[in-house]
PDB file of C-alpha atoms in Angstrom:
ATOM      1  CA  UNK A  28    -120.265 -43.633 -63.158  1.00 54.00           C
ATOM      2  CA  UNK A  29    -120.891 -40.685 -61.291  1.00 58.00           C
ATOM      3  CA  UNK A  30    -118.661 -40.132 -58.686  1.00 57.00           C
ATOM      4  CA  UNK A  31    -118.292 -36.655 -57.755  1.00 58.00           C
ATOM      5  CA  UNK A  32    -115.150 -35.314 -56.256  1.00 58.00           C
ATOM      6  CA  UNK A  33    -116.561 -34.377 -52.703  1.00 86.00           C
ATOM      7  CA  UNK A  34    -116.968 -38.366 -51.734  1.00 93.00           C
ATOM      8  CA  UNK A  35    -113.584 -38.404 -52.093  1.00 91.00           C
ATOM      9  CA  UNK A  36    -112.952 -35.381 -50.001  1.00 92.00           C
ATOM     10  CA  UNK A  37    -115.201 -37.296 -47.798  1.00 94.00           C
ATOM     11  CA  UNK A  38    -113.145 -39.774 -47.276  1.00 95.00           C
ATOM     12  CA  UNK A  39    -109.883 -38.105 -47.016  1.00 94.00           C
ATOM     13  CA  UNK A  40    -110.534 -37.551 -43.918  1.00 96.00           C
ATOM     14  CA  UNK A  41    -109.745 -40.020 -40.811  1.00 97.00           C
ATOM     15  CA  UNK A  42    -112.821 -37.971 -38.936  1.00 97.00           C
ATOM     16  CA  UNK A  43    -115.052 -38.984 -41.511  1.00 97.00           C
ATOM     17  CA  UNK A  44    -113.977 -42.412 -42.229  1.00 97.00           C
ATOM     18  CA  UNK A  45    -114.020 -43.683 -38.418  1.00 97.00           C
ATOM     19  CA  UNK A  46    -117.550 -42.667 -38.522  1.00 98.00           C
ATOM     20  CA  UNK A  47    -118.457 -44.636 -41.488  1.00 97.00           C
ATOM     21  CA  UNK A  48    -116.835 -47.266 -40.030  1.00 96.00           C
ATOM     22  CA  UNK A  49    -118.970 -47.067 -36.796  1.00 96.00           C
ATOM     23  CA  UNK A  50    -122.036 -46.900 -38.729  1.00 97.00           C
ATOM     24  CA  UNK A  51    -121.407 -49.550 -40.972  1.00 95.00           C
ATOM     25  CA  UNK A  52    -122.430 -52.732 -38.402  1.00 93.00           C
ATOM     26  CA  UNK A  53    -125.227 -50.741 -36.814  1.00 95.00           C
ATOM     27  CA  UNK A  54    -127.088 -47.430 -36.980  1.00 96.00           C
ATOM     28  CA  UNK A  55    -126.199 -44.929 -34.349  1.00 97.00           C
ATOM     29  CA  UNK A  56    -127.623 -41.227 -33.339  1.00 96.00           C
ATOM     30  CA  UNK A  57    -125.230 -38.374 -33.659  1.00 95.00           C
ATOM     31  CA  UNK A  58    -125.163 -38.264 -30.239  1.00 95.00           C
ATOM     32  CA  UNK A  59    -123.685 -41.571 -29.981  1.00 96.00           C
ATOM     33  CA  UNK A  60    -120.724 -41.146 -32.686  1.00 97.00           C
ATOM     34  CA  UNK A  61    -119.585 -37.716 -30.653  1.00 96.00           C
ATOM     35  CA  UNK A  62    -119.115 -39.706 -27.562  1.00 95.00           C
ATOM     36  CA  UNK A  63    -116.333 -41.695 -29.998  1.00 94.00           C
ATOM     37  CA  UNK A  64    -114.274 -38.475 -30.731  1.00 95.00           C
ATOM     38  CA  UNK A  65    -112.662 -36.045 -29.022  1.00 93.00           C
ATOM     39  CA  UNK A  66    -114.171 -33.292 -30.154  1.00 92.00           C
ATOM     40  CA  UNK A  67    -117.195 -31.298 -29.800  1.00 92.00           C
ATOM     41  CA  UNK A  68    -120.876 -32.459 -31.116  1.00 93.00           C
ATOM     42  CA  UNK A  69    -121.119 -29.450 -33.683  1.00 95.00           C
ATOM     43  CA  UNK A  70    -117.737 -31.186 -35.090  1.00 96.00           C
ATOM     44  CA  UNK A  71    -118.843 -34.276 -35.628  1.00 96.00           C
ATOM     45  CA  UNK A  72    -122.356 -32.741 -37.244  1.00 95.00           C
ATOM     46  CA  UNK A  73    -120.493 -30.854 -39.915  1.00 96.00           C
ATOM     47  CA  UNK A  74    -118.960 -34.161 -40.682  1.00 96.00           C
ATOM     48  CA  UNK A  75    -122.005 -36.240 -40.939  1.00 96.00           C
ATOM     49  CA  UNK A  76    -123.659 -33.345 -42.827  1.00 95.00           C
ATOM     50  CA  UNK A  77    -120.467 -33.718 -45.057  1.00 95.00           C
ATOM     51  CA  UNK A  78    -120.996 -37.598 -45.040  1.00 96.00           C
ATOM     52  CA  UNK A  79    -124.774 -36.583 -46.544  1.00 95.00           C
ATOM     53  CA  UNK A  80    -124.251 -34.196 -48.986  1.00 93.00           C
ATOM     54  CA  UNK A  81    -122.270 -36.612 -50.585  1.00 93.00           C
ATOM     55  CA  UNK A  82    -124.367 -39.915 -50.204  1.00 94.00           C
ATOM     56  CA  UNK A  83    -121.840 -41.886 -48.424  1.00 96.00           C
ATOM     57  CA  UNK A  84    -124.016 -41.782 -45.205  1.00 96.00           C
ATOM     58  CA  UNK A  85    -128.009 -41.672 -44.795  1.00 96.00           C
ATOM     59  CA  UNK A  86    -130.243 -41.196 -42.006  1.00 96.00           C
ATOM     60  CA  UNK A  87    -133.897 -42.404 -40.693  1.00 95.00           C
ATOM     61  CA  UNK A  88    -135.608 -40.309 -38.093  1.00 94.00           C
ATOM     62  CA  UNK A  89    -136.575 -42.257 -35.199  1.00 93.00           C
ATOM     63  CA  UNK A  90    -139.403 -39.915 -32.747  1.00 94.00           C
ATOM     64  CA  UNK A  91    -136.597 -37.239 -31.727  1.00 94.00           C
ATOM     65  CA  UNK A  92    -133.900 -39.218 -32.508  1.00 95.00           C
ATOM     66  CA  UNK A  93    -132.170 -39.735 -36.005  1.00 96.00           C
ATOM     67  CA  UNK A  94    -129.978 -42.802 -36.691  1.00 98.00           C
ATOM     68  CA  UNK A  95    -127.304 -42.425 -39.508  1.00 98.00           C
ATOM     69  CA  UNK A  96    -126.409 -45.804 -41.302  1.00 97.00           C
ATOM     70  CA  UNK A  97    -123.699 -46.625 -44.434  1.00 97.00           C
ATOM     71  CA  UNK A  98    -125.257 -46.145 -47.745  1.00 96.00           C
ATOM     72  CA  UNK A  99    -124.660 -49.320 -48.860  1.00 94.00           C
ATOM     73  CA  UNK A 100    -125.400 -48.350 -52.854  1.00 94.00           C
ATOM     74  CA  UNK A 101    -122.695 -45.335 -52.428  1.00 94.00           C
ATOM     75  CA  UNK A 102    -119.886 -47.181 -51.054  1.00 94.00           C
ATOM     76  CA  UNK A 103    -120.363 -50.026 -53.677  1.00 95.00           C
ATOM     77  CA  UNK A 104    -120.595 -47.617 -56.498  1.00 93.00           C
ATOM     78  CA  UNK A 105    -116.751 -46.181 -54.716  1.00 92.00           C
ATOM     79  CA  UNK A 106    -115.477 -49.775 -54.744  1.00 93.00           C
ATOM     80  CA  UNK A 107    -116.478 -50.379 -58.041  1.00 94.00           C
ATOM     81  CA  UNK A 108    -114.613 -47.383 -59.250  1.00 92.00           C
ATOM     82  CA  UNK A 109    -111.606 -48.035 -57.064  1.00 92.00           C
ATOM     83  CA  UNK A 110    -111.523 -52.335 -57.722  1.00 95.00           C
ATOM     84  CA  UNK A 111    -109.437 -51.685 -61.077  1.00 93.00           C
ATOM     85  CA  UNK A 112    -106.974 -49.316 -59.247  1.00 92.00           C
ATOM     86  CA  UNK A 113    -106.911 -52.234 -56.583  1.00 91.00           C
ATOM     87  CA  UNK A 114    -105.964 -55.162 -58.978  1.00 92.00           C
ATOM     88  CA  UNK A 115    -103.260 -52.758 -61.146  1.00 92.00           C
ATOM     89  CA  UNK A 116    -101.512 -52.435 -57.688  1.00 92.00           C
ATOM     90  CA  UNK A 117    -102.061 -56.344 -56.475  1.00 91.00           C
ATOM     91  CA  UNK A 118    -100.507 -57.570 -59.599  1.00 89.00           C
ATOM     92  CA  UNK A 119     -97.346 -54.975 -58.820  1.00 90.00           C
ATOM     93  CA  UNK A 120     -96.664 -55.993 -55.703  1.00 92.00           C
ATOM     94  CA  UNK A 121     -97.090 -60.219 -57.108  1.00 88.00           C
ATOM     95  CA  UNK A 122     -94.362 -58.986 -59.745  1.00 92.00           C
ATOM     96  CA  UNK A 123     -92.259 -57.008 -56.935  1.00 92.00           C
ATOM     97  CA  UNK A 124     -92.472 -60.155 -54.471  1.00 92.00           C
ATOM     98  CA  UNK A 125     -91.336 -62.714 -57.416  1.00 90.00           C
ATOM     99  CA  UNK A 126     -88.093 -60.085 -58.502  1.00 91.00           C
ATOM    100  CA  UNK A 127     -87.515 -60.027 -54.765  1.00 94.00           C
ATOM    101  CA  UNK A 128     -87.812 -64.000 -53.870  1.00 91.00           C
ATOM    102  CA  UNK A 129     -85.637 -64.446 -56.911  1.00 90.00           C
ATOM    103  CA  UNK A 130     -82.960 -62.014 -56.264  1.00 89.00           C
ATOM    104  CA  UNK A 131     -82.932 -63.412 -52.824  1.00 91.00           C
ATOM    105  CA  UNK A 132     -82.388 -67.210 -54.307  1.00 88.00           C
ATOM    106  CA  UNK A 133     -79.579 -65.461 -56.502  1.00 87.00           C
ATOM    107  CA  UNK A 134     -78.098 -63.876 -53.041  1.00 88.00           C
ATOM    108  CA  UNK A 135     -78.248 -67.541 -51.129  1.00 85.00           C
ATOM    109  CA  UNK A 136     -76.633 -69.416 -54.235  1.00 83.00           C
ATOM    110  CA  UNK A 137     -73.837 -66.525 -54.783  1.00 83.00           C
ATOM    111  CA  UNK A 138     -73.528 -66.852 -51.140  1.00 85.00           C
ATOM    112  CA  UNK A 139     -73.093 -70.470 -50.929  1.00 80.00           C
ATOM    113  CA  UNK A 140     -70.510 -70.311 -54.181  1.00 80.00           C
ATOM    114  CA  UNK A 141     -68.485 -68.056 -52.094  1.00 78.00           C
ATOM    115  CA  UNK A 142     -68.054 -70.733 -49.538  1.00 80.00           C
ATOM    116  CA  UNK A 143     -67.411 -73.691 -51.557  1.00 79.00           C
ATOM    117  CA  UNK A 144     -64.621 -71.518 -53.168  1.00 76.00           C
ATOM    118  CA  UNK A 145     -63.381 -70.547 -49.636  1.00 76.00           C
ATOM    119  CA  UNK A 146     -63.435 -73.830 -48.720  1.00 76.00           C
ATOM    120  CA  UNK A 147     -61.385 -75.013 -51.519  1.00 78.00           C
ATOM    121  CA  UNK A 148     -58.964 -72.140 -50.872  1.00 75.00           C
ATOM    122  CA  UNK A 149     -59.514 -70.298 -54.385  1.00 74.00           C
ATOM    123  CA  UNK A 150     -60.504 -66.668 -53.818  1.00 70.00           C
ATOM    124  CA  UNK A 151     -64.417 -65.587 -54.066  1.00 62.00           C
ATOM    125  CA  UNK A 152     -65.766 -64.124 -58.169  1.00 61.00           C
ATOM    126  CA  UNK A 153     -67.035 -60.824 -57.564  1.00 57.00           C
TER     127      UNK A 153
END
């Protein structure tokens, strides 16, 4: 795999990945992406040359115009990298959510102990 460290810069940065996200439905001119943003055109250019240099974004000149698009190939090659990182953390959070739902259960039954021996006028275990 080889994944180079600037597509990762790349995409570090909320600038950057907004405009990937534009792109990735539909081609759009650069013209069209700086009207999204708050800042000026030469801004978003040195992004999208940024987006380029690392492959995450192509273009296709148009007459005049130039329409930049998702490289499809790029961003899977990302995901592929990123997909093992994805299911360590998924399978975490499973184990974190079945300690948590059973220390809850343990909570609720302790709970409900406590009243019954309330109830029956003997004093709470702690």
């Amino acid at each position: 795999m080889k994944l180079r460290r600037d597509v990762f810069q790349a995409l570090a940065d909320p600038t950057r990945r907004a405009i990937l996200l534009m792109v990735a439905s539909q081609s759009m001119t650069a013209g069209a992406i700086a009207a999204s943003f708050q800042v000026a055109r030469p801004t978003i250019s040195k992004h999208l040359a940024i987006l380029q240099e690392c492959s995450l974004l192509s273009s296709n000149k148009d007459g005049r115009e130039i329409f930049y698009y998702v490289n499809a190939a790029k961003m899977k090659e990302v995901d592929d990298f990123l997909t093992p990182f994805r299911k360590m953390w998924e399978a975490r959070f499973d184990q974190l959510e079945a300690v948590m739902k059973n220390y809850q259960k343990n909570q609720l039954e302790n709970q409900a102990n406590d009243q019954t021996q309330i109830q029956q006028g003997n004093r709470p275990s702690e």
